[in-house]
Amino acid sequence: MKSVLTGAAVTLGLLLASIGSAQASTPNTDASTASHQPTPQARQHGIDKAGDAYMGWLQNTTTSAAPAVMAPAASVEGIDVSSHQGNVNWASQWSAGKRFAYVKATEGNYYTNPYFAQQYNGSYNVGMIRGAYHFATPNDSSGANQATYFLAHGGGWSRDGKTLPGALDIEYNPYGATCYGLSASAMVSWIRDFLNTYKARTGRDPVIYTNLDWWSRCTGNSTAFNSTNPLWVARYASAPGTLPGGWPFHTIWQYSSTPIDQDRFNGDQSRLVALANG
């Protein structure tokens, strides 16, 4: 009886050791959650955990919520989505007149959108021109690292007339200090690192999504990118207003989040196709 018990104890010990070893060799998937606790303000905007950040999450409290003006003739309506929208009814969005979409692919170097395939492929399949965006967290890793992560998880580009260049979503930090603890010059260097890496891999200059307030505060209103990278400006108001960084014009304007993030391309369909084709 003693030998049976001893054998069982040894077996159990080996089993527990095996489990412990497996746990030790498994990446700590909670690491990003521990270091990315949303601020109380972010939680008020539906950001409950790492990866929940989305375009314009703080716009409702920093800009007017006035309705947008009637679209000019030379414009194209679109939307942007993230995991918050889940599986999107793309046929319905097409019927509502939306002709392009940007889909969140990644955040930092730790998160991929679980709905990306449905959203990215679904918008394409109904006829929309679509692109992917990356929510930057510059305090986590280099711009090159995050651009590489983005490219590896849906952020690529192809000259098929239906794929927009990737977009860098650089805005308020939902997990801490507004400017991610970086000086203005360090932030500009981080952005340049991301943009250069993306262009070296794809041949395209990424779109930059931002807003006047954040860009002014966190980059010193840098003019470093206004002749190379298309501007996607966020302002929930009746007009795009003063543009950040000396950009002479905006390419896309995010003007509302109701009932879903609403975007307007500054040009007609042929110009949208031209942007896709590069």
CSV table of C-alpha atoms in Angstrom, one decimal:
chain,number,residue,atom,x,y,z
A,1,MET,CA,0.0,0.0,0.0
A,2,LYS,CA,2.9,2.3,0.9
A,3,SER,CA,4.5,1.8,-2.5
A,4,VAL,CA,1.2,2.6,-4.3
A,5,LEU,CA,0.8,5.8,-2.4
A,6,THR,CA,4.4,6.7,-3.0
A,7,GLY,CA,4.0,6.1,-6.7
A,8,ALA,CA,0.9,8.2,-6.8
A,9,ALA,CA,2.6,11.0,-5.0
A,10,VAL,CA,5.5,10.9,-7.5
A,11,THR,CA,3.1,10.9,-10.4
A,12,LEU,CA,1.2,13.9,-8.9
A,13,GLY,CA,4.4,15.7,-8.3
A,14,LEU,CA,5.5,15.2,-11.9
A,15,LEU,CA,2.1,16.4,-13.1
A,16,LEU,CA,2.2,19.6,-11.0
A,17,ALA,CA,5.8,20.2,-12.1
A,18,SER,CA,4.7,19.8,-15.7
A,19,ILE,CA,1.8,22.2,-15.3
A,20,GLY,CA,4.1,24.7,-13.5
A,21,SER,CA,6.6,24.4,-16.4
A,22,ALA,CA,3.9,25.0,-19.0
A,23,GLN,CA,2.7,28.0,-17.2
A,24,ALA,CA,6.2,29.4,-16.9
A,25,SER,CA,6.8,29.0,-20.6
A,26,THR,CA,3.4,30.6,-21.6
A,27,PRO,CA,3.6,34.3,-22.4
A,28,ASN,CA,2.0,36.4,-19.7
A,29,THR,CA,-1.1,37.6,-21.6
A,30,ASP,CA,-2.1,39.7,-18.6
A,31,ALA,CA,1.1,41.9,-18.7
A,32,SER,CA,-0.4,44.4,-21.1
A,33,THR,CA,-3.6,44.6,-19.0
A,34,ALA,CA,-1.6,45.3,-15.8
A,35,SER,CA,0.4,48.1,-17.4
A,36,HIS,CA,-2.6,49.6,-19.3
A,37,GLN,CA,-5.2,50.3,-16.7
A,38,PRO,CA,-7.7,52.8,-18.2
A,39,THR,CA,-8.1,56.2,-16.5
A,40,PRO,CA,-11.4,57.0,-14.9
A,41,GLN,CA,-12.1,59.3,-17.8
A,42,ALA,CA,-11.4,56.6,-20.3
A,43,ARG,CA,-13.7,54.2,-18.5
A,44,GLN,CA,-16.5,56.8,-18.9
A,45,HIS,CA,-15.9,56.4,-22.7
A,46,GLY,CA,-16.2,52.6,-22.7
A,47,ILE,CA,-12.5,51.8,-22.4
A,48,ASP,CA,-12.4,49.1,-19.8
A,49,LYS,CA,-9.2,47.2,-20.6
A,50,ALA,CA,-6.1,47.2,-22.7
A,51,GLY,CA,-7.0,47.2,-26.4
A,52,ASP,CA,-10.3,49.0,-26.0
A,53,ALA,CA,-9.0,52.3,-27.2
A,54,TYR,CA,-10.6,53.7,-30.4
A,55,MET,CA,-10.4,56.7,-32.7
A,56,GLY,CA,-11.7,59.9,-31.1
A,57,TRP,CA,-12.5,58.4,-27.8
A,58,LEU,CA,-12.1,61.7,-26.0
A,59,GLN,CA,-13.5,64.0,-28.7
A,60,ASN,CA,-16.9,64.4,-27.1
A,61,THR,CA,-15.3,66.2,-24.1
A,62,THR,CA,-12.9,68.3,-26.0
A,63,THR,CA,-14.9,69.6,-29.0
A,64,SER,CA,-18.3,70.7,-29.8
A,65,ALA,CA,-20.9,68.1,-30.6
A,66,ALA,CA,-22.7,70.3,-33.1
A,67,PRO,CA,-24.1,68.5,-36.1
A,68,ALA,CA,-22.0,68.5,-39.2
A,69,VAL,CA,-22.8,70.8,-42.1
A,70,MET,CA,-24.3,69.3,-45.3
A,71,ALA,CA,-21.7,67.5,-47.3
A,72,PRO,CA,-20.3,69.3,-50.3
A,73,ALA,CA,-20.7,67.7,-53.7
A,74,ALA,CA,-17.1,66.6,-53.9
A,75,SER,CA,-17.0,64.3,-50.8
A,76,VAL,CA,-17.4,60.7,-49.9
A,77,GLU,CA,-19.0,59.4,-46.7
A,78,GLY,CA,-17.4,56.7,-44.6
A,79,ILE,CA,-17.1,55.2,-41.2
A,80,ASP,CA,-14.4,53.8,-38.9
A,81,VAL,CA,-14.9,50.8,-36.6
A,82,SER,CA,-13.1,48.9,-33.8
A,83,SER,CA,-14.0,45.9,-31.6
A,84,HIS,CA,-16.7,48.0,-30.0
A,85,GLN,CA,-18.9,47.6,-33.1
A,86,GLY,CA,-18.5,43.8,-33.2
A,87,ASN,CA,-19.8,42.2,-36.4
A,88,VAL,CA,-20.9,45.1,-38.6
A,89,ASN,CA,-23.9,44.9,-41.0
A,90,TRP,CA,-21.9,46.2,-44.0
A,91,ALA,CA,-24.9,45.9,-46.4
A,92,SER,CA,-26.8,48.3,-44.2
A,93,GLN,CA,-23.8,50.7,-44.1
A,94,TRP,CA,-23.6,50.6,-47.9
A,95,SER,CA,-27.3,51.3,-48.2
A,96,ALA,CA,-26.7,54.3,-45.9
A,97,GLY,CA,-24.3,55.7,-48.4
A,98,LYS,CA,-21.0,54.8,-46.8
A,99,ARG,CA,-18.3,54.1,-49.4
A,100,PHE,CA,-15.2,53.7,-47.4
A,101,ALA,CA,-14.2,52.3,-44.0
A,102,TYR,CA,-11.2,52.2,-41.7
A,103,VAL,CA,-10.9,49.3,-39.3
A,104,LYS,CA,-8.8,49.1,-36.2
A,105,ALA,CA,-6.3,46.3,-36.6
A,106,THR,CA,-3.9,46.8,-33.7
A,107,GLU,CA,-3.0,48.7,-30.5
A,108,GLY,CA,0.5,49.1,-29.2
A,109,ASN,CA,2.4,45.8,-29.6
A,110,TYR,CA,0.0,43.7,-27.5
A,111,TYR,CA,-3.5,43.8,-29.1
A,112,THR,CA,-5.2,42.7,-32.3
A,113,ASN,CA,-8.9,43.4,-33.0
A,114,PRO,CA,-10.8,40.1,-32.7
A,115,TYR,CA,-13.4,41.4,-35.2
A,116,PHE,CA,-10.8,42.6,-37.8
A,117,ALA,CA,-11.5,39.9,-40.4
A,118,GLN,CA,-15.3,40.4,-40.4
A,119,GLN,CA,-14.9,44.2,-40.5
A,120,TYR,CA,-12.0,44.5,-43.0
A,121,ASN,CA,-13.2,41.8,-45.4
A,122,GLY,CA,-16.9,42.6,-44.9
A,123,SER,CA,-16.5,46.2,-45.9
A,124,TYR,CA,-14.5,45.2,-49.0
A,125,ASN,CA,-17.0,42.5,-50.0
A,126,VAL,CA,-19.9,45.0,-50.2
A,127,GLY,CA,-17.8,47.3,-52.4
A,128,MET,CA,-16.2,49.8,-50.0
A,129,ILE,CA,-12.7,51.0,-50.2
A,130,ARG,CA,-11.2,50.1,-46.9
A,131,GLY,CA,-8.1,50.5,-44.8
A,132,ALA,CA,-6.6,49.5,-41.4
A,133,TYR,CA,-5.5,51.7,-38.5
A,134,HIS,CA,-3.2,51.4,-35.6
A,135,PHE,CA,-3.8,52.9,-32.1
A,136,ALA,CA,-0.4,54.1,-31.0
A,137,THR,CA,0.9,53.8,-27.5
A,138,PRO,CA,4.4,55.4,-27.8
A,139,ASN,CA,5.4,54.7,-24.2
A,140,ASP,CA,5.4,50.9,-24.9
A,141,SER,CA,7.9,50.4,-27.7
A,142,SER,CA,9.5,52.2,-30.6
A,143,GLY,CA,7.6,53.5,-33.6
A,144,ALA,CA,9.4,50.9,-35.8
A,145,ASN,CA,8.3,48.1,-33.5
A,146,GLN,CA,4.6,49.1,-33.6
A,147,ALA,CA,4.7,49.7,-37.3
A,148,THR,CA,6.0,46.2,-37.8
A,149,TYR,CA,3.4,44.8,-35.4
A,150,PHE,CA,0.7,46.7,-37.4
A,151,LEU,CA,2.0,45.3,-40.7
A,152,ALA,CA,2.0,41.8,-39.4
A,153,HIS,CA,-1.6,42.0,-38.2
A,154,GLY,CA,-3.6,43.5,-41.1
A,155,GLY,CA,-2.0,46.9,-41.7
A,156,GLY,CA,-0.5,46.1,-45.1
A,157,TRP,CA,-1.3,47.7,-48.4
A,158,SER,CA,-1.8,46.6,-52.0
A,159,ARG,CA,-2.4,48.5,-55.1
A,160,ASP,CA,-5.8,47.0,-55.9
A,161,GLY,CA,-7.8,50.2,-55.9
A,162,LYS,CA,-9.8,49.0,-52.8
A,163,THR,CA,-7.1,49.3,-50.1
A,164,LEU,CA,-6.3,52.6,-48.4
A,165,PRO,CA,-2.9,53.2,-46.9
A,166,GLY,CA,-2.6,52.3,-43.2
A,167,ALA,CA,-3.5,55.0,-40.7
A,168,LEU,CA,-1.6,56.0,-37.5
A,169,ASP,CA,-4.1,56.9,-34.8
A,170,ILE,CA,-2.0,59.2,-32.5
A,171,GLU,CA,-4.1,60.9,-29.8
A,172,TYR,CA,-5.0,61.1,-26.1
A,173,ASN,CA,-3.6,58.3,-23.9
A,174,PRO,CA,-6.5,56.4,-22.3
A,175,TYR,CA,-4.1,54.7,-19.9
A,176,GLY,CA,-2.2,57.5,-18.4
A,177,ALA,CA,-0.3,60.8,-19.2
A,178,THR,CA,-1.8,62.6,-22.2
A,179,CYS,CA,1.5,62.6,-24.1
A,180,TYR,CA,2.6,59.2,-23.0
A,181,GLY,CA,5.4,60.7,-21.0
A,182,LEU,CA,7.3,61.9,-24.1
A,183,SER,CA,8.6,65.3,-24.8
A,184,ALA,CA,7.4,67.0,-28.0
A,185,SER,CA,10.7,66.3,-29.8
A,186,ALA,CA,10.6,62.6,-28.6
A,187,MET,CA,7.0,62.3,-29.8
A,188,VAL,CA,7.9,63.7,-33.3
A,189,SER,CA,10.8,61.2,-33.4
A,190,TRP,CA,8.5,58.3,-32.5
A,191,ILE,CA,6.0,59.3,-35.1
A,192,ARG,CA,8.7,59.6,-37.8
A,193,ASP,CA,10.1,56.2,-36.8
A,194,PHE,CA,6.6,54.6,-37.3
A,195,LEU,CA,6.0,56.4,-40.6
A,196,ASN,CA,9.4,55.6,-42.1
A,197,THR,CA,9.1,51.9,-41.2
A,198,TYR,CA,5.7,51.7,-42.7
A,199,LYS,CA,6.8,53.4,-45.9
A,200,ALA,CA,9.9,51.3,-46.2
A,201,ARG,CA,7.8,48.2,-46.1
A,202,THR,CA,4.9,49.3,-48.3
A,203,GLY,CA,6.0,52.2,-50.4
A,204,ARG,CA,3.1,54.3,-49.0
A,205,ASP,CA,3.0,57.2,-46.6
A,206,PRO,CA,0.5,56.4,-43.9
A,207,VAL,CA,-2.4,58.6,-43.0
A,208,ILE,CA,-2.1,60.5,-39.7
A,209,TYR,CA,-5.2,60.7,-37.5
A,210,THR,CA,-5.1,63.3,-34.8
A,211,ASN,CA,-6.7,66.5,-33.5
A,212,LEU,CA,-5.6,70.1,-33.1
A,213,ASP,CA,-5.5,70.0,-29.3
A,214,TRP,CA,-3.5,66.8,-28.8
A,215,TRP,CA,-1.1,67.5,-31.7
A,216,SER,CA,-0.4,71.0,-30.4
A,217,ARG,CA,0.2,69.8,-26.8
A,218,CYS,CA,2.2,66.7,-27.6
A,219,THR,CA,4.2,67.5,-30.7
A,220,GLY,CA,4.5,71.2,-30.3
A,221,ASN,CA,2.2,71.5,-33.3
A,222,SER,CA,5.0,70.0,-35.5
A,223,THR,CA,4.9,70.7,-39.2
A,224,ALA,CA,7.2,67.8,-40.0
A,225,PHE,CA,4.7,65.7,-41.8
A,226,ASN,CA,2.3,68.1,-43.5
A,227,SER,CA,3.8,67.6,-47.0
A,228,THR,CA,4.1,63.9,-47.0
A,229,ASN,CA,1.3,62.3,-44.9
A,230,PRO,CA,-2.5,62.8,-45.5
A,231,LEU,CA,-4.2,64.3,-42.5
A,232,TRP,CA,-7.3,62.7,-41.0
A,233,VAL,CA,-8.5,65.3,-38.5
A,234,ALA,CA,-11.0,64.7,-35.7
A,235,ARG,CA,-13.4,67.5,-34.8
A,236,TYR,CA,-17.0,66.9,-33.8
A,237,ALA,CA,-18.4,70.2,-35.0
A,238,SER,CA,-19.9,71.9,-38.0
A,239,ALA,CA,-16.5,72.3,-39.8
A,240,PRO,CA,-13.0,70.8,-39.6
A,241,GLY,CA,-11.8,74.1,-38.1
A,242,THR,CA,-8.1,75.1,-37.7
A,243,LEU,CA,-5.9,72.2,-38.8
A,244,PRO,CA,-3.0,71.0,-36.8
A,245,GLY,CA,0.6,71.0,-37.9
A,246,GLY,CA,0.4,73.4,-40.7
A,247,TRP,CA,-1.4,71.0,-43.0
A,248,PRO,CA,-2.8,73.0,-45.9
A,249,PHE,CA,-5.9,70.8,-46.1
A,250,HIS,CA,-7.4,67.7,-44.6
A,251,THR,CA,-7.9,64.4,-46.5
A,252,ILE,CA,-10.5,62.9,-44.1
A,253,TRP,CA,-12.6,64.5,-41.4
A,254,GLN,CA,-14.1,62.5,-38.5
A,255,TYR,CA,-17.1,64.7,-37.6
A,256,SER,CA,-19.3,62.7,-35.4
A,257,SER,CA,-19.5,59.5,-33.4
A,258,THR,CA,-23.3,59.1,-33.8
A,259,PRO,CA,-24.5,56.4,-34.3
A,260,ILE,CA,-21.1,55.2,-35.3
A,261,ASP,CA,-17.9,57.2,-36.1
A,262,GLN,CA,-18.7,59.3,-39.2
A,263,ASP,CA,-16.0,60.3,-41.6
A,264,ARG,CA,-16.0,62.4,-44.8
A,265,PHE,CA,-13.4,62.2,-47.5
A,266,ASN,CA,-12.3,65.6,-48.9
A,267,GLY,CA,-12.8,64.9,-52.6
A,268,ASP,CA,-14.9,62.8,-54.9
A,269,GLN,CA,-14.9,59.0,-55.5
A,270,SER,CA,-12.2,59.3,-58.1
A,271,ARG,CA,-9.9,61.0,-55.7
A,272,LEU,CA,-10.6,58.3,-53.0
A,273,VAL,CA,-9.6,55.7,-55.5
A,274,ALA,CA,-6.5,57.6,-56.3
A,275,LEU,CA,-5.6,57.6,-52.7
A,276,ALA,CA,-6.1,53.9,-52.6
A,277,ASN,CA,-3.9,53.3,-55.6
A,278,GLY,CA,-1.1,55.6,-54.4
